[in-house]
Coordinates of C-alpha atoms in Angstrom, one line a residue:
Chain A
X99 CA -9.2 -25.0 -33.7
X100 CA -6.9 -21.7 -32.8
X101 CA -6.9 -20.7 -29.0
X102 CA -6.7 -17.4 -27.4
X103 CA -5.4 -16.2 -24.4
X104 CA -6.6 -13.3 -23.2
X105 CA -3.8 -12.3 -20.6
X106 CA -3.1 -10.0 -17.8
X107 CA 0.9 -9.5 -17.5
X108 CA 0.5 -7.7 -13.8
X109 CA 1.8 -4.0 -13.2
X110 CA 4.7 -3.6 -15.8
X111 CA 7.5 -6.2 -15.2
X112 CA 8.3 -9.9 -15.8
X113 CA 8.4 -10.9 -11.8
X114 CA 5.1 -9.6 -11.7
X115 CA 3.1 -12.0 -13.8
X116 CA 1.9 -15.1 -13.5
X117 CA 3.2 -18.6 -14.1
X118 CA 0.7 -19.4 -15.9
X119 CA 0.9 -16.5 -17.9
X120 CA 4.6 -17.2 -18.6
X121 CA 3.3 -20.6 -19.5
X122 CA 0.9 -19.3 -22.0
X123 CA 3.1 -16.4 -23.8
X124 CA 5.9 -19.5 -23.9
X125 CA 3.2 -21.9 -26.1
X126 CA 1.9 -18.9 -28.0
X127 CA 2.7 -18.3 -31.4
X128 CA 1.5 -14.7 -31.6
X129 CA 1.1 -12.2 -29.2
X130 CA -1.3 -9.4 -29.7
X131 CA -1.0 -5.7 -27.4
X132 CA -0.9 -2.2 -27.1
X133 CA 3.2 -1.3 -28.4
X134 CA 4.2 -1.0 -24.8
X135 CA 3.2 -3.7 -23.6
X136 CA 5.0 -5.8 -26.9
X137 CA 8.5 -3.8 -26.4
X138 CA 8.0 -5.8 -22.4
X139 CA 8.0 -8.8 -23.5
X140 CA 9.7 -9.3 -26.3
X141 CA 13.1 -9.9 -24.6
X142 CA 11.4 -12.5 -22.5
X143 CA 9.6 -14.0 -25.2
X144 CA 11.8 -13.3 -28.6
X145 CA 10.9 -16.1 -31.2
X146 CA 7.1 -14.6 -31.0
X147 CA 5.4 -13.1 -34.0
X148 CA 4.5 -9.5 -32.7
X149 CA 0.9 -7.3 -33.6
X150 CA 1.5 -4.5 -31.7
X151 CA -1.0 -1.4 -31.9
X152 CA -1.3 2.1 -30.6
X153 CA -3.2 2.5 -27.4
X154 CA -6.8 3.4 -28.5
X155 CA -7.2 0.7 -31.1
X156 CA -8.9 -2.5 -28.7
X157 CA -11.4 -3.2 -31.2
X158 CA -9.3 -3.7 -33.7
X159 CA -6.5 -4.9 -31.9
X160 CA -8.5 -8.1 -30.2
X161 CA -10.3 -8.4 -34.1
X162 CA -6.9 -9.2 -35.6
X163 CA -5.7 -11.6 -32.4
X164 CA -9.2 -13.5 -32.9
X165 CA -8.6 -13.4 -37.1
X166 CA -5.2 -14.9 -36.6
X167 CA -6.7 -17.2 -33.7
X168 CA -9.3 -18.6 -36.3
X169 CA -6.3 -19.7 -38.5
X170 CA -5.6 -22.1 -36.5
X171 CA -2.7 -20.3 -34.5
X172 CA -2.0 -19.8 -30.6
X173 CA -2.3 -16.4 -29.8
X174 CA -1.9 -14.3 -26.7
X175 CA -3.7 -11.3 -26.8
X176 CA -1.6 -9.2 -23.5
X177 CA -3.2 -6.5 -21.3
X178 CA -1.3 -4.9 -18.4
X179 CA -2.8 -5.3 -15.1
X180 CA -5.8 -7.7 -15.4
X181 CA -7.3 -8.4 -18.2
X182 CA -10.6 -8.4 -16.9
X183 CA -10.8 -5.2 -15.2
X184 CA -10.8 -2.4 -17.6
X185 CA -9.4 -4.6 -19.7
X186 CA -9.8 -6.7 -23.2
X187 CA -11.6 -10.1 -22.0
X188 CA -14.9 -8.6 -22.1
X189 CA -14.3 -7.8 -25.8
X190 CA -12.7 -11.1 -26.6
X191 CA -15.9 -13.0 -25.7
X192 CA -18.7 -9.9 -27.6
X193 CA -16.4 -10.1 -30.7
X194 CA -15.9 -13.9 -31.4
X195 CA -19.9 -14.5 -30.8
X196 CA -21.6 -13.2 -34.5
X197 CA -18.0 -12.7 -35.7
X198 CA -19.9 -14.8 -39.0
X199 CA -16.7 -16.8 -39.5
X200 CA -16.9 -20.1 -38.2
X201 CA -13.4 -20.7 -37.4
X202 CA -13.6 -17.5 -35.5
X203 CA -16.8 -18.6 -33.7
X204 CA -15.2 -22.0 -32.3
X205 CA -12.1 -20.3 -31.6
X206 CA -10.9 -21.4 -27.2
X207 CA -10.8 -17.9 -25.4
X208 CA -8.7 -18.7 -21.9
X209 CA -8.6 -15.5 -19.7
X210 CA -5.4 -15.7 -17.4
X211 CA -5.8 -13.5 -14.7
X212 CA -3.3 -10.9 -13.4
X213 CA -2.0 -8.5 -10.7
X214 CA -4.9 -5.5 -11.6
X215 CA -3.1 -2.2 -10.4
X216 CA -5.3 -1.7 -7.4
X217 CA -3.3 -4.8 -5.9
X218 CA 0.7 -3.8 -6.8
X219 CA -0.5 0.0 -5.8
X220 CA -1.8 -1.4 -2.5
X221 CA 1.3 -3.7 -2.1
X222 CA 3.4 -0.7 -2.4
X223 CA 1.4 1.9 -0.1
X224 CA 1.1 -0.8 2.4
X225 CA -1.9 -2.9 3.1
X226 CA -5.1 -0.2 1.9
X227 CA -7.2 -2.9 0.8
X228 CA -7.6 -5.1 4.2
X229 CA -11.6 -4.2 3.8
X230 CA -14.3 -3.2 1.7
X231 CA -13.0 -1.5 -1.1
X232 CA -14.5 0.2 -4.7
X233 CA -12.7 0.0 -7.7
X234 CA -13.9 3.6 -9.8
X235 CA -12.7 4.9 -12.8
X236 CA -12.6 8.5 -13.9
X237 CA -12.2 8.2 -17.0
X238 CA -15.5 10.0 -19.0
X239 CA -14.7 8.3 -22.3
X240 CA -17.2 5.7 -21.9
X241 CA -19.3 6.2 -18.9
X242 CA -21.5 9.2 -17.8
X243 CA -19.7 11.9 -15.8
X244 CA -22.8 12.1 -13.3
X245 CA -22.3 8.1 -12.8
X246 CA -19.2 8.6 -11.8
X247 CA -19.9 10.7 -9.3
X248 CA -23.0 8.7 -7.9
X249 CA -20.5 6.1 -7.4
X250 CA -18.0 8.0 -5.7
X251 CA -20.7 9.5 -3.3
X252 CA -21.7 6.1 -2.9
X253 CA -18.6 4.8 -2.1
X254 CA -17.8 7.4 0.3
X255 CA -21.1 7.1 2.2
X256 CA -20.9 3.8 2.8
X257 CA -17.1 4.2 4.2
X258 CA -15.7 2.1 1.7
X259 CA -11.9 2.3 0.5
X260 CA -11.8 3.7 -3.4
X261 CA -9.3 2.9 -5.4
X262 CA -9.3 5.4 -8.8
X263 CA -8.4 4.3 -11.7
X264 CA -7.2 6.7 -14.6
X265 CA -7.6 9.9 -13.1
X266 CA -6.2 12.3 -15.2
X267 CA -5.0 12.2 -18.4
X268 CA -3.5 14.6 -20.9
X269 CA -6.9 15.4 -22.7
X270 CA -8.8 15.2 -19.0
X271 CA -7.3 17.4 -16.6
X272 CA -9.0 18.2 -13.0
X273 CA -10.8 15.0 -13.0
X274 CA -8.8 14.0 -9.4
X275 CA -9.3 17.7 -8.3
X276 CA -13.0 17.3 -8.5
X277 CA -13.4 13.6 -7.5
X278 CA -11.7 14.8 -4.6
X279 CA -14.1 17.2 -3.7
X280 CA -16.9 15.4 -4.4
X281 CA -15.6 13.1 -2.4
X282 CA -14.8 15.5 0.2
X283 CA -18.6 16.5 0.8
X284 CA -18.8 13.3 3.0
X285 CA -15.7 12.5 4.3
X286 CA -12.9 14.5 6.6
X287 CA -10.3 16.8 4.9
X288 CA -7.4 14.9 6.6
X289 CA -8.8 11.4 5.4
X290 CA -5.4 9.7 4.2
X291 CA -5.2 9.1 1.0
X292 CA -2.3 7.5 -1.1
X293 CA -0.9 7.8 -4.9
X294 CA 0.9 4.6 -6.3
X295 CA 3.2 5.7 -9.2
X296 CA 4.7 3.8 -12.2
X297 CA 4.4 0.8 -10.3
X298 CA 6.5 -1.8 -10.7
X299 CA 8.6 0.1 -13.9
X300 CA 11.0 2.8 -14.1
X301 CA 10.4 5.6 -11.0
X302 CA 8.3 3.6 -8.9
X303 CA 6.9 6.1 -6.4
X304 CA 4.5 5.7 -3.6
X305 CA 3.3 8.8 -1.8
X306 CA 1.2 9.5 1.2
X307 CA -1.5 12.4 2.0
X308 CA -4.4 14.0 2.8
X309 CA -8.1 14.3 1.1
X310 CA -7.2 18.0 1.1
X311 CA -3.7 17.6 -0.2
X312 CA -4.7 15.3 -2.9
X313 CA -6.9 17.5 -4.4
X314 CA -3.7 19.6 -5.6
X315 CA -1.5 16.2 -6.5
X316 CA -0.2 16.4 -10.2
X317 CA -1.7 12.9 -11.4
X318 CA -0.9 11.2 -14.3
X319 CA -2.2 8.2 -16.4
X320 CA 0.9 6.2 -14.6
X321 CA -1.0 7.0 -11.1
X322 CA -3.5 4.9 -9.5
X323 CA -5.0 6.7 -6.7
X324 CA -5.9 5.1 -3.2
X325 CA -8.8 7.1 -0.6
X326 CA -8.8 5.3 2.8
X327 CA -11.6 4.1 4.8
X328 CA -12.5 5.6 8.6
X329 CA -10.3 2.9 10.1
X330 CA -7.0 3.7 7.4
X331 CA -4.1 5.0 9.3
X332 CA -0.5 6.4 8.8
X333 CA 1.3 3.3 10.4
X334 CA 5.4 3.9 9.8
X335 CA 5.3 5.0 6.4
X336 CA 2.7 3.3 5.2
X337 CA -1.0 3.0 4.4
X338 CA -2.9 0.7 6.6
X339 CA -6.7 -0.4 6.6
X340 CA -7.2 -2.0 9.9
X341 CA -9.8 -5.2 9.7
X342 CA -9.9 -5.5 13.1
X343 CA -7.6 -8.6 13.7
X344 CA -6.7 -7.4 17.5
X345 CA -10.3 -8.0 18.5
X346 CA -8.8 -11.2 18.9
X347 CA -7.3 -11.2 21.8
Chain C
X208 CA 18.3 -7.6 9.7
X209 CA 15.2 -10.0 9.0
X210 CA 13.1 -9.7 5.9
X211 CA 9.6 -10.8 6.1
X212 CA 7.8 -11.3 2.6
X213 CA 3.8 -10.9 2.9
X214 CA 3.1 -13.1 -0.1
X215 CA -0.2 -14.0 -1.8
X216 CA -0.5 -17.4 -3.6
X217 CA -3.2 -16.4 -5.5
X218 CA -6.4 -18.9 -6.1
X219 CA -4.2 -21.7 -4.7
X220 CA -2.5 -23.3 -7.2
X221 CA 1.4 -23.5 -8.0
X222 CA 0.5 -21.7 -11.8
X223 CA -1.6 -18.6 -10.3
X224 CA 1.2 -17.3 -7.8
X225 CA 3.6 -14.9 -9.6
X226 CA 7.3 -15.4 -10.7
X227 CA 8.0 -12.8 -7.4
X228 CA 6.0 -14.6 -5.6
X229 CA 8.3 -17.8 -6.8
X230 CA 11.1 -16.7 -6.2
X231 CA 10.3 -14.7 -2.6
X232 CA 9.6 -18.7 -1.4
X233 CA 12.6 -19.8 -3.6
X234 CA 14.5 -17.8 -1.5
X235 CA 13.1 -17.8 2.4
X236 CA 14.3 -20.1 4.9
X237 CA 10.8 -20.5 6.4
X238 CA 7.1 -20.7 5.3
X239 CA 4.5 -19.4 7.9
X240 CA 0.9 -19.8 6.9
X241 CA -2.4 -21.4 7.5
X242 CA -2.0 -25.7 7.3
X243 CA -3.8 -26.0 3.5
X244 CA -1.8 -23.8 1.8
X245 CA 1.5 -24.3 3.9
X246 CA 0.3 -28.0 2.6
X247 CA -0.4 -26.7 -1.2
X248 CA 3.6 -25.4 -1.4
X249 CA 5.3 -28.0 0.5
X250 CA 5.6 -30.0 -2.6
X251 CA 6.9 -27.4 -4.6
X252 CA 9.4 -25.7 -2.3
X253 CA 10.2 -29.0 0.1
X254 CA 13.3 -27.6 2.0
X255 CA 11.8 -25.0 3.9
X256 CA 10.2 -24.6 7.4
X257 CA 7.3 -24.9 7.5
X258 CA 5.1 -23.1 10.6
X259 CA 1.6 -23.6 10.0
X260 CA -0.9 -22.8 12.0
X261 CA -5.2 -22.9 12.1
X262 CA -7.3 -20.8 10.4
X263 CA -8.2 -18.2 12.8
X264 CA -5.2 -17.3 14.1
X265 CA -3.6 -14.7 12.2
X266 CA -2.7 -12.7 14.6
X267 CA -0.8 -15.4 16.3
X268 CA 0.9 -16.6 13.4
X269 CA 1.4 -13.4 12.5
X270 CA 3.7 -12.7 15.4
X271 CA 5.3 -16.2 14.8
X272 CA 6.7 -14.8 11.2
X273 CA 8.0 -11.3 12.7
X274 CA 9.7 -13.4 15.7
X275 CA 11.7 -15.8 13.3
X276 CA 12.3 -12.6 11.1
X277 CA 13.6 -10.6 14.2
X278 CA 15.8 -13.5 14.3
X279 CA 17.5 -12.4 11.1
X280 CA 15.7 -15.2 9.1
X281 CA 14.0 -14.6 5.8
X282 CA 10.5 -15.4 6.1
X283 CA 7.5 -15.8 3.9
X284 CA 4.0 -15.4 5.6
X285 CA 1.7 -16.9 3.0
X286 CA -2.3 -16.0 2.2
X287 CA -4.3 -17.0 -0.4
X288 CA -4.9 -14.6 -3.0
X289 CA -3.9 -11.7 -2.4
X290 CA -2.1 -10.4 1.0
X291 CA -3.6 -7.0 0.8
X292 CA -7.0 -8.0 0.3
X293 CA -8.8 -9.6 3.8
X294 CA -5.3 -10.9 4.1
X295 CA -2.5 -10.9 6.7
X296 CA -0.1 -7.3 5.2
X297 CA -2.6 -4.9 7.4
X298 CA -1.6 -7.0 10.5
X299 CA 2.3 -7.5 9.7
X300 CA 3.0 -3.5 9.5
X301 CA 0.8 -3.3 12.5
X302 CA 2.5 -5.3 14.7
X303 CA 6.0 -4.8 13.8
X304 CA 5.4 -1.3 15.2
X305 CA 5.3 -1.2 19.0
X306 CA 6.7 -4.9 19.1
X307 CA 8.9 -4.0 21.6
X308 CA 11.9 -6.2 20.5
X309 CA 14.3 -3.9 18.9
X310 CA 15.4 -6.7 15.9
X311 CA 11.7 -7.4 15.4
X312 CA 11.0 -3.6 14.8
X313 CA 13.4 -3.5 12.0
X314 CA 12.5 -6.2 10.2
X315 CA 12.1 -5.4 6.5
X316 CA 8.2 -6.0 5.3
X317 CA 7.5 -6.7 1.5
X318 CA 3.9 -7.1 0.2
X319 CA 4.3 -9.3 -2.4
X320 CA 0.8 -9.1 -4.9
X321 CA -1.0 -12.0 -5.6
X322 CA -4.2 -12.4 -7.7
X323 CA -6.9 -12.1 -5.1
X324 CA -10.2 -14.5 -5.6
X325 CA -12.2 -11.8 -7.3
X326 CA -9.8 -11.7 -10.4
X327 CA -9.4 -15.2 -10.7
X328 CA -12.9 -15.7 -10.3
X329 CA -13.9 -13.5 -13.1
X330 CA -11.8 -14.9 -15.5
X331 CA -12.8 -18.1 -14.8
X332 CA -17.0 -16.9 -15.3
X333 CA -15.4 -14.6 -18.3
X334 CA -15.3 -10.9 -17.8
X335 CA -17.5 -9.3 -15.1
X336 CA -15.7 -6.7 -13.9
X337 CA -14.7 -4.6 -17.2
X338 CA -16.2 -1.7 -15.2
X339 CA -16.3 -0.1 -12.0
X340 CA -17.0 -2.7 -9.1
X341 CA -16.5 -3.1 -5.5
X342 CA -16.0 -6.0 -2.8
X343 CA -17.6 -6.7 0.3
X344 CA -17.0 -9.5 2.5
X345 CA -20.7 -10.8 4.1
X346 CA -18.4 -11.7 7.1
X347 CA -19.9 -10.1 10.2
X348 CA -16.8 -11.4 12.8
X349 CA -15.2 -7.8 12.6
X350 CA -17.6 -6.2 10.9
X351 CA -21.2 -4.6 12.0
X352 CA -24.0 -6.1 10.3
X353 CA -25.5 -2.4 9.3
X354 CA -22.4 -1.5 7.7
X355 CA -22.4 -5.0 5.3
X356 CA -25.9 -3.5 4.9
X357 CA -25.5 0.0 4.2
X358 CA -22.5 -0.5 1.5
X359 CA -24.5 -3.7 -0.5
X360 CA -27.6 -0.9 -1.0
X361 CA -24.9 2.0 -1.8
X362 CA -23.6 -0.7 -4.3
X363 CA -26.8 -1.4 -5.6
X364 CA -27.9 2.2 -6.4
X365 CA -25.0 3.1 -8.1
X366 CA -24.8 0.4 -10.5
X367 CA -21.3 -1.4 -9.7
X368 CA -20.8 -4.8 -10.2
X369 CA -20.7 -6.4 -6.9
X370 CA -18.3 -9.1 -5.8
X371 CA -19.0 -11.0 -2.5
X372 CA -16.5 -12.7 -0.5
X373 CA -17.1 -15.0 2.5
X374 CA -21.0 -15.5 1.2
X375 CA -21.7 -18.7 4.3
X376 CA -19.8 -20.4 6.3
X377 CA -20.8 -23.4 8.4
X378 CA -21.4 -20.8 11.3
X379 CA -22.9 -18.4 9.2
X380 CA -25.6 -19.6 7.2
X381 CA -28.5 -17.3 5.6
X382 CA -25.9 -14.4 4.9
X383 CA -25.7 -14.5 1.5
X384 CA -29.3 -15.0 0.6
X385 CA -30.5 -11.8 2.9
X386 CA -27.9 -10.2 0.9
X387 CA -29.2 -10.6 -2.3
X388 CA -32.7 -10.0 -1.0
X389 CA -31.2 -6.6 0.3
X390 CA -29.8 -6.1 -3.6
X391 CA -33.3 -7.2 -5.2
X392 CA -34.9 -4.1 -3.6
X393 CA -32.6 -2.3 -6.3
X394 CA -32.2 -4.2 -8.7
X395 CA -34.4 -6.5 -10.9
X396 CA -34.9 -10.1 -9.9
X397 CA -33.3 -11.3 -13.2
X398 CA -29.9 -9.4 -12.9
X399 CA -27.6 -12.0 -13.8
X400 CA -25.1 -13.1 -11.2
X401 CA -22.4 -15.9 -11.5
X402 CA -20.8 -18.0 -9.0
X403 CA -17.2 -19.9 -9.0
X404 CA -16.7 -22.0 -6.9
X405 CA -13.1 -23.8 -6.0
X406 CA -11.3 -21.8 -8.1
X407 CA -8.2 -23.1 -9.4
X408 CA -8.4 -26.1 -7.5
X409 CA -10.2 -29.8 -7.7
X410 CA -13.9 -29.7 -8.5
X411 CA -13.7 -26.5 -9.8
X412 CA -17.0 -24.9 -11.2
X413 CA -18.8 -22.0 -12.5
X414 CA -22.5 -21.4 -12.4
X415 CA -24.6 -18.6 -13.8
X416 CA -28.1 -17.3 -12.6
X417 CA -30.6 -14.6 -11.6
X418 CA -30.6 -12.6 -8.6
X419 CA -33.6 -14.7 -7.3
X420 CA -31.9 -17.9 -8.1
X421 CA -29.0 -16.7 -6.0
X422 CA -31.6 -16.6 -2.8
X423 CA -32.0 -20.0 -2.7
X424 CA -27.9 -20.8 -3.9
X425 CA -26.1 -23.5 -1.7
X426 CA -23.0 -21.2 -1.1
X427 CA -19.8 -22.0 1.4
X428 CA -17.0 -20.6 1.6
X429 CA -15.3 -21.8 -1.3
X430 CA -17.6 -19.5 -3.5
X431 CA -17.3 -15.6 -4.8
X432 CA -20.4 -14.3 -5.8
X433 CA -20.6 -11.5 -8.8
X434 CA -23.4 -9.5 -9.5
X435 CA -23.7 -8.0 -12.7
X436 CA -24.3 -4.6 -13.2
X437 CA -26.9 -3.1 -15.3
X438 CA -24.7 -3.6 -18.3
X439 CA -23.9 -7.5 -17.7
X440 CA -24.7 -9.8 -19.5
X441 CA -24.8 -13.5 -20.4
X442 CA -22.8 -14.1 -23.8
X443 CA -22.2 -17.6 -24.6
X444 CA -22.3 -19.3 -21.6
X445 CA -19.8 -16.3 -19.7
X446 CA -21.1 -13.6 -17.5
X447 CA -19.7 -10.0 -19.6
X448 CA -20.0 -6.7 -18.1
X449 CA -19.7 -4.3 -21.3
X450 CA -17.9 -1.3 -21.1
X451 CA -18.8 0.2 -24.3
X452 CA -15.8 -0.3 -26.6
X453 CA -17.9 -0.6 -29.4
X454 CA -18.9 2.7 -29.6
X455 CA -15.5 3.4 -31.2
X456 CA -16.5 1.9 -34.0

């Protein structure tokens, strides 16, 4: 019976993933991703069988790691991140149910969990996420414009941190500008705000701002995009959520 | 000059920590952290310090870390899961600042990420959180009750998928089923919901249900709690949240 790992490799480099994830693309025969993600690992992991495809092609991409799976062979299918937010896992399990092979049906799907980029960006801003937080992306490609925007109204309401996820790209651009209006009807213009950058890879960046000033910030697909909470401060350089630890005392 | 490493463990188990993570303990002369998980490494990294301490005192053991780190030691304050999330890296950058001793105020801080309760738990129900979600902890020890409240009904309305931390705790009981009683005046009684319970550990366990059935569940605080959005669903025995990839077919 083939196996497949469905497996989140963390933000972009080696250090970053798990053990177990090592573990698993080590007893793998194949590993299945998007091209990036395959030129990252492959000096790590060089006696591998490779199926790498272009960036829009999931559906296909997990149908050929569960095709090769059903033969019987151990394959990794790699995401960056987590591989169950935004990810492929979801997919792994709709595809391999009514697949009509059997030997696709019975095949072991094993989701490894990983460092999602709302974690590294937060490790590298500071400490953002010490409370409540949302977890919204702006990407319209699959979801409704106008719930995307109930939820960041929501979110904002209800004081919670937001973390966006994909909030521009080359085919969407002004996606962050508005967010951060919207965004912008509830809360303060000088709300800090911070923009985690390449994380983890070439020109890691981490910068700092306001509500306001974000709302001008040149954001890329390689930016994940951090909007505190009431009690997020500016504390030496970094982003800080306080949780309220010093009642303590 | 000291260097204190914030490092999450992840889940709590040697294989869910990342290789950074492996190598930050590899490296440090001493481990501060709460007694079970100083007691979950000791094996694995036996010639180090160990400074553990009880459960509610971070702040203290906090300090204890940024005292031996002022003292030009490497140090490794350790949290499950992740250090960013409910964790300890809020309270590290906050009290290095104003410390007061000069060597403790330059002491190096590095968030280390780790994968925080939600992620592993999602993998372990299957893939809950392939769309937009957010995390609330029910704890009300820093925390007003009304703001718990308000963000679980701005959750609700905007169709995230929810994750719960802290549900109950021996001090705290009834919190997470007025919580999903809260959600039900959303959401439908049958939304499907999925708990896991000692993740990564012994006795170990998933269990899926409705939103009514998670009224009456027996939670601690060894459970996250995930409920679905309008798009989850129950696939084989997993708890899926779609996100529509097959409309690029």
């Amino acid at each position: 019976m083939g196996k497949l790992y469905v497996v989140g490799i963390g933000p972009g480099c080696y250090e970053d993933m798990t053990i177990r994830a090592d573990r698993a693309l080590r007893e793998c025969d194949v590993v299945a991703g998007y091209t990036v993600y395959c030129d990252l690992l492959r000096p790590y992991f060089p006696d591998k069988e490779y199926l790498s495809t272009p960036m829009m092609g999931e559906e296909k991409r997990v149908a050929m790691a569960l095709e090769r799976a059903g033969k019987g062979q151990v394959v990794a299918l790699v995401c960056s991140g987590d591989a169950g937010v935004y990810g492929m896992a979801g997919l792994a399990f709709e595809l391999v149910q009514g697949d009509g092979d059997e030997n696709v049906e019975n095949v072991e799907i094993e989701v490894i969990p990983g460092v999602t980029a709302a974690i590294s960006g937060a490790a590298l801003l500071g400490a953002p996420l010490i409370h409540d937080f949302c977890l919204i992306s702006l990407s319209d490609r699959l979801t409704p414009v106008n719930t995307i925007e109930k939820r960041l109204r929501a979110a904002a309401e209800s004081d919670m941190v937001i973390v966006l996820y994909n909030p521009e790209s080359k085919s969407r651009s002004g996606y962050l500008k508005r967010a951060a209006e919207i965004l912008m009807e509830t809360l303060e213009e000088s709300r800090i705000c911070g923009v985690a950058r390449n994380i983890k890879r070439q020109d890691e960046k981490m910068e700092i701002m306001t509500l306001k000033e974000l709302t001008e910030y040149p954001a890329d697909m390689f930016c994940t995009v951090f909007i505190g909470n009431s009690s997020s401060e500016l504390i030496d350089g970094h982003m800080i959520t306080k949780r309220g630890y010093r009642s303590e005392r």
